[in-house]
Short mmCIF file of C-alpha atoms in Angstrom, two decimals:
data_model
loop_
_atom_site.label_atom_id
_atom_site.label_comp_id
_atom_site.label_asym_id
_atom_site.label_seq_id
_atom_site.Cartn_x
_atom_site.Cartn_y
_atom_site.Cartn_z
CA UNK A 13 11.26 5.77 17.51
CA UNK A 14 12.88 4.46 14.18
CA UNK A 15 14.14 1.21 13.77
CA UNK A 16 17.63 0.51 12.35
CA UNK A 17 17.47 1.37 8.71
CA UNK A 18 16.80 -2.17 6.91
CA UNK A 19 19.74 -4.19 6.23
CA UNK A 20 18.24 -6.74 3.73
CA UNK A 21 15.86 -4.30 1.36
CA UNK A 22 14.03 -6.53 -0.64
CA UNK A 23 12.52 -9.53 1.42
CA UNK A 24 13.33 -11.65 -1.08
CA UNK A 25 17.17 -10.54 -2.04
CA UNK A 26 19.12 -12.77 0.21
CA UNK A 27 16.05 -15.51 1.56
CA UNK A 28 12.90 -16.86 -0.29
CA UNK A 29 12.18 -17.93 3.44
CA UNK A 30 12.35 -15.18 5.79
CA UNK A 31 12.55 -16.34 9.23
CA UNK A 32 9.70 -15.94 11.82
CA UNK A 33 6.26 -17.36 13.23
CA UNK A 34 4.36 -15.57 10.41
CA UNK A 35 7.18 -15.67 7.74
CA UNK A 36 6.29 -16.51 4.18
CA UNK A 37 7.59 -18.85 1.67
CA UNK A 38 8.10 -17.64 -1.91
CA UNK A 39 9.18 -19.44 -5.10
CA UNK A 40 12.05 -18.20 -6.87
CA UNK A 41 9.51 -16.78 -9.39
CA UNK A 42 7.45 -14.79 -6.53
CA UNK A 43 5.06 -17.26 -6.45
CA UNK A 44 3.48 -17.00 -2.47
CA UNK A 45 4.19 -20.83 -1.71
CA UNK A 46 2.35 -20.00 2.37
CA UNK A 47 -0.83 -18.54 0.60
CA UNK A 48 -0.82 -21.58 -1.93
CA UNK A 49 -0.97 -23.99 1.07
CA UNK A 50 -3.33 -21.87 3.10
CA UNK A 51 -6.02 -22.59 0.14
CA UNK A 52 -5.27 -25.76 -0.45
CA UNK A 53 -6.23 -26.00 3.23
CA UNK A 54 -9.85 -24.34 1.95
CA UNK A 55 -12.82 -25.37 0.47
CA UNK A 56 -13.69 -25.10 -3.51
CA UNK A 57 -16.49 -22.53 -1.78
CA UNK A 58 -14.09 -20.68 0.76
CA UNK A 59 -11.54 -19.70 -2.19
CA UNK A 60 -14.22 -18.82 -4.76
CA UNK A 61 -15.26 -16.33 -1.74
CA UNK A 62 -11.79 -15.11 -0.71
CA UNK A 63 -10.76 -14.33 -3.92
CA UNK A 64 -14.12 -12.64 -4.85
CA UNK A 65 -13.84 -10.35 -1.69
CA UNK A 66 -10.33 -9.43 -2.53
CA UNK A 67 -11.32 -8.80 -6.10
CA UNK A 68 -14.27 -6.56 -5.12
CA UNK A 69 -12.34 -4.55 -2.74
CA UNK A 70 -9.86 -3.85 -5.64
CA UNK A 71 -12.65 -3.09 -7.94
CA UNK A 72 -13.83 -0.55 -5.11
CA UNK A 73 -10.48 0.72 -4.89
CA UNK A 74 -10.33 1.78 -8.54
CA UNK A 75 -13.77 2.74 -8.65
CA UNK A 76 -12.86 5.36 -5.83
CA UNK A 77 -10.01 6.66 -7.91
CA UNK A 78 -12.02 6.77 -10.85
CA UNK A 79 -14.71 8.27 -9.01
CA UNK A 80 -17.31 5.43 -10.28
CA UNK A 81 -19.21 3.26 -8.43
CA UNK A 82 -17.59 -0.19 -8.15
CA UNK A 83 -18.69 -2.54 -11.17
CA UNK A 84 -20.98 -5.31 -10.37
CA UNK A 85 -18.83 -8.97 -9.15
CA UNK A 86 -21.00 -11.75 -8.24
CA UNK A 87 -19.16 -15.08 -9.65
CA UNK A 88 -21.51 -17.31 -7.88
CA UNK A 89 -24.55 -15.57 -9.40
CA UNK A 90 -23.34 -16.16 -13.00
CA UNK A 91 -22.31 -19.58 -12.51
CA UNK A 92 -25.31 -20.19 -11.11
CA UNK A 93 -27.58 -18.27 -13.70
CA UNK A 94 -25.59 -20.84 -16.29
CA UNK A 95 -25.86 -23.44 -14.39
CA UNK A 96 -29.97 -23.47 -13.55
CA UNK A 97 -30.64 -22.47 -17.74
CA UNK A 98 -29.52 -25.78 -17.92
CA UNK A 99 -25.89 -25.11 -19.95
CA UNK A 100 -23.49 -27.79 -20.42
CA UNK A 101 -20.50 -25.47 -19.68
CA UNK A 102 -16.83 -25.42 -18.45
CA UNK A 103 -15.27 -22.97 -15.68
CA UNK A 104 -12.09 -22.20 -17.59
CA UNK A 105 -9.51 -19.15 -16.69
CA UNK A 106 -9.11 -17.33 -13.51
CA UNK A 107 -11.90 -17.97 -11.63
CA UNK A 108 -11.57 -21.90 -12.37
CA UNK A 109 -8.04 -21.92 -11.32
CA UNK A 110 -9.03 -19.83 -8.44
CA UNK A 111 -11.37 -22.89 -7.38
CA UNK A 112 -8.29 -25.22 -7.76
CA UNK A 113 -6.55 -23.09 -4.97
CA UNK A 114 -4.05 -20.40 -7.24
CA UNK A 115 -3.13 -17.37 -5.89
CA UNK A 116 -3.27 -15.86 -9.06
CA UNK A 117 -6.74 -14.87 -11.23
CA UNK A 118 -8.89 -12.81 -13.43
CA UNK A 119 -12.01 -9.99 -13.18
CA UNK A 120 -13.86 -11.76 -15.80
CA UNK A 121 -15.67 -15.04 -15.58
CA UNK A 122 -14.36 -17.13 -18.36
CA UNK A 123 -16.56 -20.04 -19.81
CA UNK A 124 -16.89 -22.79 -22.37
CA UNK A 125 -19.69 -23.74 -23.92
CA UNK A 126 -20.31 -25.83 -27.12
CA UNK A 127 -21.87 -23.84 -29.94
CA UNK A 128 -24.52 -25.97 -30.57
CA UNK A 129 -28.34 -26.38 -30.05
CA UNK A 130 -29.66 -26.94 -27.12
CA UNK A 131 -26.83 -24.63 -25.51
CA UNK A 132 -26.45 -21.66 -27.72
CA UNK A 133 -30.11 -21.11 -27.17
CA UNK A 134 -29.93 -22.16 -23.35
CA UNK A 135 -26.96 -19.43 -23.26
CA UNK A 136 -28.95 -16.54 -24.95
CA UNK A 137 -32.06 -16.91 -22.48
CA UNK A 138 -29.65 -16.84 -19.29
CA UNK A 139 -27.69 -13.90 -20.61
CA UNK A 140 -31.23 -11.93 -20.60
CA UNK A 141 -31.83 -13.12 -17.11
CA UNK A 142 -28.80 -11.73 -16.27
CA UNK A 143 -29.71 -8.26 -18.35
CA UNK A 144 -26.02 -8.83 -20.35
CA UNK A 145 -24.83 -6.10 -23.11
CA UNK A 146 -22.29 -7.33 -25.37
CA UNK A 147 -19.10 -5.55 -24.84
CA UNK A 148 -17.49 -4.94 -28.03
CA UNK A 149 -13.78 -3.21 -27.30
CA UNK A 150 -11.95 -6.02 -25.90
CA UNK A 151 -9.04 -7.40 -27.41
CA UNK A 152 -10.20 -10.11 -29.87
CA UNK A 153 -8.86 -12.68 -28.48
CA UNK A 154 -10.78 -15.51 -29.92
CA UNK A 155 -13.57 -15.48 -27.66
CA UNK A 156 -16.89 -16.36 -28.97
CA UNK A 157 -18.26 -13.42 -27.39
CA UNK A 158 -17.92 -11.08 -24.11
CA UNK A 159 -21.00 -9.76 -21.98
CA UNK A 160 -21.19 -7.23 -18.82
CA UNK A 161 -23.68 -8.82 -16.86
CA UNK A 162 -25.59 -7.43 -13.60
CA UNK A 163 -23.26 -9.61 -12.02
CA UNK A 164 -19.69 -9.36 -13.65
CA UNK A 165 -17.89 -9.79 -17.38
CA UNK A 166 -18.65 -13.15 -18.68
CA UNK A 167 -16.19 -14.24 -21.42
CA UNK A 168 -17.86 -17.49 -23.03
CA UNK A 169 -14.91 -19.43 -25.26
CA UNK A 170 -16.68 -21.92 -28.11
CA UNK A 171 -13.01 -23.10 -28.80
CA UNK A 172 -9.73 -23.00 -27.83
CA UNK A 173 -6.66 -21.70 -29.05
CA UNK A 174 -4.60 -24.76 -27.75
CA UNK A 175 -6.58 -27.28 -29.62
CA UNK A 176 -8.34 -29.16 -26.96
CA UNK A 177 -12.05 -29.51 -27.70
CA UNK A 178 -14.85 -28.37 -25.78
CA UNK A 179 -15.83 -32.07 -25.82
CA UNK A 180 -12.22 -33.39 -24.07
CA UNK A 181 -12.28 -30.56 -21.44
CA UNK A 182 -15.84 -30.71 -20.75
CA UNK A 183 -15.01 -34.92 -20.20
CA UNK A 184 -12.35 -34.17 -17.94
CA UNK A 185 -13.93 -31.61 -16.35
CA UNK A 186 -14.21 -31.81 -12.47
CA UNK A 187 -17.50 -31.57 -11.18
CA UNK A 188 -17.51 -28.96 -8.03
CA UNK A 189 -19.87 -28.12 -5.36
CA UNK A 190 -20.76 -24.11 -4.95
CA UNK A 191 -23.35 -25.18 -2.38
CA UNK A 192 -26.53 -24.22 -4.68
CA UNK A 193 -24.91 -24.88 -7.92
CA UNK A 194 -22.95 -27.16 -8.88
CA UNK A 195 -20.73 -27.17 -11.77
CA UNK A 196 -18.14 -28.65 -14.01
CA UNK A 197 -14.32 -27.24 -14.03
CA UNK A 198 -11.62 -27.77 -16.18
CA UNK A 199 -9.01 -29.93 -14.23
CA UNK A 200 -5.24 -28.20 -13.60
CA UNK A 201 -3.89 -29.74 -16.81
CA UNK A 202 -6.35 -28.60 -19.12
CA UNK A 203 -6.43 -25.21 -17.31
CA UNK A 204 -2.49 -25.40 -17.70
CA UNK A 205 -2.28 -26.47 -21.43
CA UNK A 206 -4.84 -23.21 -22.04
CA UNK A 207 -1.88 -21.03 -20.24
CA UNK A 208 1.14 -22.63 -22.00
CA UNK A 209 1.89 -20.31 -24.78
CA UNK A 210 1.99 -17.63 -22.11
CA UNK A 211 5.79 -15.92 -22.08
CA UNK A 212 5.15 -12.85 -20.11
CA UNK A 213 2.41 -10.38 -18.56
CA UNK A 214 -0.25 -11.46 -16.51
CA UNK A 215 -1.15 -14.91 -18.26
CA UNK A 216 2.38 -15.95 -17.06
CA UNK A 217 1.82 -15.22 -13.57
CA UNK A 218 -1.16 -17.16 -13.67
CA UNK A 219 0.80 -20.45 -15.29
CA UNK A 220 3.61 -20.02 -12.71
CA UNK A 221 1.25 -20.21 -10.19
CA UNK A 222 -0.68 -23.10 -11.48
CA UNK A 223 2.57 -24.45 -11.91
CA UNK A 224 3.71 -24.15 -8.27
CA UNK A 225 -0.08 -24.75 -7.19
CA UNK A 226 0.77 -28.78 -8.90
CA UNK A 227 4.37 -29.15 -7.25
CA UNK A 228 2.66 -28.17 -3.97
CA UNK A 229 -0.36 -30.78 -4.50
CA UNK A 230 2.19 -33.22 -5.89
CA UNK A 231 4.36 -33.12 -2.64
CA UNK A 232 1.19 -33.43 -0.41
CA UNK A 233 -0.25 -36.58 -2.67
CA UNK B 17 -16.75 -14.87 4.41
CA UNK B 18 -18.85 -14.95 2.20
CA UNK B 19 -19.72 -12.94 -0.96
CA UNK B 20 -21.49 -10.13 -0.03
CA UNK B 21 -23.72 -7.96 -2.90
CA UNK B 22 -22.38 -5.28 -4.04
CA UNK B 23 -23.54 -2.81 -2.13
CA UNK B 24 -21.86 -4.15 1.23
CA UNK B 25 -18.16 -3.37 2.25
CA UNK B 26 -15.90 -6.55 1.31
CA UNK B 27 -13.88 -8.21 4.06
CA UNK B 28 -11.44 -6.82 2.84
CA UNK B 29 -12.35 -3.16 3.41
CA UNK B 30 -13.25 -4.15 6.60
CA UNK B 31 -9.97 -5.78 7.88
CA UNK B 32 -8.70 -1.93 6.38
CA UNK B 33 -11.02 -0.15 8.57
CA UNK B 34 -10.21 -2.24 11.53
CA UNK B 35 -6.31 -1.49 10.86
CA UNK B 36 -6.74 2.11 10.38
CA UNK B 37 -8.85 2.36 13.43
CA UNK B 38 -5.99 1.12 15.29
CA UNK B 39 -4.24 4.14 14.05
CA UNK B 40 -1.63 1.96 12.43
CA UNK B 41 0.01 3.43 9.95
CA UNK B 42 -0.03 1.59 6.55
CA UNK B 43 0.08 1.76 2.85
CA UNK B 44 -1.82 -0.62 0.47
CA UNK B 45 0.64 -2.13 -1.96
CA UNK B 46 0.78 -5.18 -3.92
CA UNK B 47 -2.07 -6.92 -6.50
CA UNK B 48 -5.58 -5.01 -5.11
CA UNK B 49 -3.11 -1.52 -4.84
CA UNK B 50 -1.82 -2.69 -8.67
CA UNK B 51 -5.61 -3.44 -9.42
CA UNK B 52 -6.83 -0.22 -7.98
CA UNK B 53 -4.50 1.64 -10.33
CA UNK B 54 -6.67 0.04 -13.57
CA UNK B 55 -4.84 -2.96 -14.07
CA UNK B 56 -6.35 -6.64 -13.37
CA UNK B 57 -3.67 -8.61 -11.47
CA UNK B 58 -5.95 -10.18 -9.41
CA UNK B 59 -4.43 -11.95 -6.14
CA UNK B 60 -6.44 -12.88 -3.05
CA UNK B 61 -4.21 -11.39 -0.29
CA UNK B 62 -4.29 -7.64 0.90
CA UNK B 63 -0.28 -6.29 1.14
CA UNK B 64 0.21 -3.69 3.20
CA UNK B 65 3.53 -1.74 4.04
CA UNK B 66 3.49 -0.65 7.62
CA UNK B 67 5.70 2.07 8.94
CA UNK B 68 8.22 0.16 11.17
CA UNK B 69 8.51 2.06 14.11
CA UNK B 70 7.91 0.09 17.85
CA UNK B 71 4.97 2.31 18.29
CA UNK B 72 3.34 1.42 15.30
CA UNK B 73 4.30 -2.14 15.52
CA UNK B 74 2.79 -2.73 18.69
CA UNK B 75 -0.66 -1.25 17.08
CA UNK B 76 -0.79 -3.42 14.50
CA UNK B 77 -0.30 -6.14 17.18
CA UNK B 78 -3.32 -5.03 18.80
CA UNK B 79 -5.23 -4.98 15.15
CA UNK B 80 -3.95 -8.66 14.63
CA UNK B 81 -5.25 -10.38 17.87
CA UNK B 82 -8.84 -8.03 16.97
CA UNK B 83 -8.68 -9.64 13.60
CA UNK B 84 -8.07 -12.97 14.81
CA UNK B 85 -4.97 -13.09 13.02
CA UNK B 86 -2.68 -16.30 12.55
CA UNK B 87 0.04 -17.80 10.42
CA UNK B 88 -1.67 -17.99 6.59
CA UNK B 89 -0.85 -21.86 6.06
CA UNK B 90 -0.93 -22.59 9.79
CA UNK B 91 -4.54 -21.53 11.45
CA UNK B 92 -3.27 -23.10 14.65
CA UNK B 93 -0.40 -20.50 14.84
CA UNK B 94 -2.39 -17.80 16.25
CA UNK B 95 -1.06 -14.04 17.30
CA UNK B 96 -0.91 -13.35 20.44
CA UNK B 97 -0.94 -10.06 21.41
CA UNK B 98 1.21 -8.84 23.26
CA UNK B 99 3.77 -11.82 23.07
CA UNK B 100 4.03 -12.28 19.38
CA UNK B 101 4.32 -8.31 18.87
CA UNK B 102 8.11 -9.37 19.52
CA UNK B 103 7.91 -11.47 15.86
CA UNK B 104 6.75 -8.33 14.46
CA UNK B 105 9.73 -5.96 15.73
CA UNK B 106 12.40 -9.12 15.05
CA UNK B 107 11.23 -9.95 11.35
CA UNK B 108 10.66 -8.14 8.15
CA UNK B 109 7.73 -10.23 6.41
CA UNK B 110 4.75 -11.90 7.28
CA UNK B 111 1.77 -13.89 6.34
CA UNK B 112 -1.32 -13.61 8.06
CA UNK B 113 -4.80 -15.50 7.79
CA UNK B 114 -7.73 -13.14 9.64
CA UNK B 115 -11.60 -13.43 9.88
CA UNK B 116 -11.06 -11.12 7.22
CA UNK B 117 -9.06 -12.85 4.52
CA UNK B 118 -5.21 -13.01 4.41
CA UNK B 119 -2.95 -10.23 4.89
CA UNK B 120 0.39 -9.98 4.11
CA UNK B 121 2.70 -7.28 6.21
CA UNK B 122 6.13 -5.48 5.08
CA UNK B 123 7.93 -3.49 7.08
CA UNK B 124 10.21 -2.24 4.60
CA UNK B 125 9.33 -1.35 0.62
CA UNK B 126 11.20 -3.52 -1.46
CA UNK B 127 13.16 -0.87 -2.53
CA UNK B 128 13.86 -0.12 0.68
CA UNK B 129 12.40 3.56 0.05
CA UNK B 130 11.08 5.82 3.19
CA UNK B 131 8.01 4.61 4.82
CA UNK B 132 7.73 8.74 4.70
CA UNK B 133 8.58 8.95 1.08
CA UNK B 134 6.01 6.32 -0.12
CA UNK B 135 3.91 8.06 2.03
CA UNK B 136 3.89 11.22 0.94
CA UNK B 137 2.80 10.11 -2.12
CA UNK B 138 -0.56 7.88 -1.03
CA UNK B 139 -3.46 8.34 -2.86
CA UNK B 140 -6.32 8.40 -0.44
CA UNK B 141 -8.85 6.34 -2.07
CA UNK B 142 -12.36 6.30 -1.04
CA UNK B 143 -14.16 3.30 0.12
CA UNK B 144 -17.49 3.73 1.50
CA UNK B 145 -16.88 6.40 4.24
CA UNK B 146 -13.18 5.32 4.57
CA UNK B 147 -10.11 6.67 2.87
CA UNK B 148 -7.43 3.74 1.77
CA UNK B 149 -4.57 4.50 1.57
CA UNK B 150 -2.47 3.20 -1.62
CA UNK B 151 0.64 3.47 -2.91
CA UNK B 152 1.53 5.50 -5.98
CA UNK B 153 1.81 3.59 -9.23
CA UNK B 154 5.60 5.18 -9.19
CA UNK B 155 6.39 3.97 -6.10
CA UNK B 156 4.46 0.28 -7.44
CA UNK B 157 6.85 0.48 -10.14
CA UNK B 158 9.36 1.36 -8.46
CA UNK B 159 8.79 -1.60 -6.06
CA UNK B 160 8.67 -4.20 -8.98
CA UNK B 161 11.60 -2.73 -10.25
CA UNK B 162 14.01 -3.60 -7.34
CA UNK B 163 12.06 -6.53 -6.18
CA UNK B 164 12.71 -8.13 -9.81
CA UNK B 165 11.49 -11.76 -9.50
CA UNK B 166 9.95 -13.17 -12.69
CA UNK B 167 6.73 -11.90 -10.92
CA UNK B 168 7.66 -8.53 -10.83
CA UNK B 169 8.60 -8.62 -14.38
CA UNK B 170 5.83 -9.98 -15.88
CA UNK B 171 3.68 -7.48 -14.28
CA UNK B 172 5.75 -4.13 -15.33
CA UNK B 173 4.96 -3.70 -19.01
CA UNK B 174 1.24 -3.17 -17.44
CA UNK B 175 2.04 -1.06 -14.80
CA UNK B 176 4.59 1.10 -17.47
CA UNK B 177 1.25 1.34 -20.11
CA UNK B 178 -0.72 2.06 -17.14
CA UNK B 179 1.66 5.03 -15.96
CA UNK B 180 2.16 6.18 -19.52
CA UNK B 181 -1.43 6.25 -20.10
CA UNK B 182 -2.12 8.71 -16.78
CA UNK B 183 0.58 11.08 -17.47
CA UNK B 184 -1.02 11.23 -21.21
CA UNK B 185 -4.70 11.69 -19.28
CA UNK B 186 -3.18 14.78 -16.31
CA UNK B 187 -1.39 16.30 -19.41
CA UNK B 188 -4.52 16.92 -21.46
CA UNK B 189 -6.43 17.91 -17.82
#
């Protein structure tokens, strides 16, 4: 038996809190202010895996439409990989705000390393280890370089379009526990400053929920 | 949860399999239905539209308490089937954390389209041995469209090239 045709369509067109038990809370921008607090209720580790799984069932989904078999994801196994060749790097982009607790991220693992001896050797030998290509068709973006690895798409950055220097983010870098890695990630600020020329498409989204992500952590401080 | 290699089923596809084997009636929508289509809005919830009839409700009651399902921000909120199938027939949105990762429920499309209409139009995506299935990437649009937050907005010029670029792609099959 039907229910009584819906008398408020969109969910969000008279409420951004919907009443109920399980109801969620959404910012006027769409931003899921119930998922931001259930991460910030995680560990570093338990997002990094949530958002991985979510990713790779995604990935399966299109892989099934595509009729491909799913592209490699293991985020842990890079940052790892970087982080035993013995790299000074930074987790930048989506999978570093991811860590932080956003609802929003990226595919690709997004890094920053400083050009310089000993890393730009250290970097070559741990892209072998992890048997990376160079993948030339992306967008040039200013990336120092983009890789498909066996475990994922590794964007390493050298510098940054917003100015900061690897040297400033690296030194206010937060240093987080993956259980066998550990690893240094660019706080919310930095990771916000590298999103603030965003004015639309997905970058946006991710600002507006890093933005939302600091009112939330703000209120709870 | 952890991250399993690629080879094994995500959490995800298996909080899918345990709703489908309830026989509730669903469509995947929102940022892994947007990713499946090609484009990379990554989130870390699975949306799903279910159809909102009593019947189908009270399933997807059962598939909560099997998932250990409770409020997303709240783990001490816990559904409990059969009391808190009520919630699901009185409300139109939820939030749910479950040993599976979080899921978020609709009961109506944002553009307040047929649950029969949207339906109709599934692609059945395979997963494993499972079929998913997702929404159109018409009907995604067409859900962005009347939801349009900011969100919603800033996702559509991808979801347009995307739809453009698979009409130019069945034209030349």
């Amino acid at each position: 038996m039907a229910l009584p045709a819906n008398p408020r369509p969109s969910k969000h067109a008279t409420t951004q809190r919907p009443a109920g038990k399980f109801a969620e809370e959404i910012s006027p921008f769409g931003i899921s202010r119930t998922h931001l607090r259930g991460n910030l209720r995680e560990t570093a580790d338990q997002r990094l895996d949530r958002m991985v799984d979510a990713v790779r069932f995604g990935l399966a989904l299109r892989a099934g439409r595509e009729g491909n078999a799913p592209p490699p994801l293991n985020v842990r196994a890079i940052l790892c990989a970087l982080t035993a060749a013995g790299i000074s790097f930074v987790l930048i982009g989506g999978w570093a705000e991811t860590i932080h607790g956003s609802t929003a991220g990226t595919e690709e693992v997004a890094v920053l390393v400083d050009p310089v001896a000993p890393d730009d050797a250290l970097l070559r030998q741990a892209l072998e280890r992890l048997a990376a290509r160079p993948k030339l068709d992306r967008p040039d973006d200013g990336a120092a370089g983009t890789w498909e690895t066996s475990a994922g798409r590794l964007v390493v950055w050298s510098t940054l379009p917003t100015g900061l220097s690897v040297a400033t983010v690296r030194q206010r870098a937060v240093q987080v526990d993956l259980g066998n890695c550990r690893l240094a990630v660019a706080t919310l600020d930095d990771l916000e400053g590298m999103l603030a020329g965003a004015t639309s498409g997905l970058p946006l989204i991710r600002l507006e929920a890093l933005r939302e992500l600091r009112r939330l952590v703000a209120s709870t401080e | 949860m952890t991250q399993s290699g690629a080879g094994e089923p995500s959490a995800r596809a298996r909080l899918c399999r345990l709703l489908l084997a309830h026989a509730v009636e669903l469509v995947v929508i929102g940022g892994i239905a947007i990713q499946a289509h090609g484009i990379p809005h990554v989130t870390g919830d699975l949306d799903v539209l279910c159809r909102a009839t009593t019947w189908n409700l009270e399933r997807l009651g059962r598939a909560l308490a099997a998932s250990e399902a409770s409020a997303r921000d709240q783990p001490e909120l816990k559904f409990i089937y059969p009391d808190d199938v009520a919630e699901l027939v009185a409300h139109d949105a939820f939030a749910f954390d479950t040993r599976y990762g979080a899921l978020d429920v609709l009961k109506w499309a944002p553009n307040a389209w047929d649950f029969d209409a949207i339906s109709r139009r599934v692609e059945h995506l395979p997963v494993g041995d499972m079929l998913v299935p997702v929404a159109h990437l018409d009907d995604l649009i067409a859900m962005k469209r009347f939801a349009d937050r900011p969100n919603d907005r800033a996702v559509l010029p991808a979801l347009l090239e995307r739809q453009r670029q698979q009409r130019r792609d069945e034209r030349r099959r």
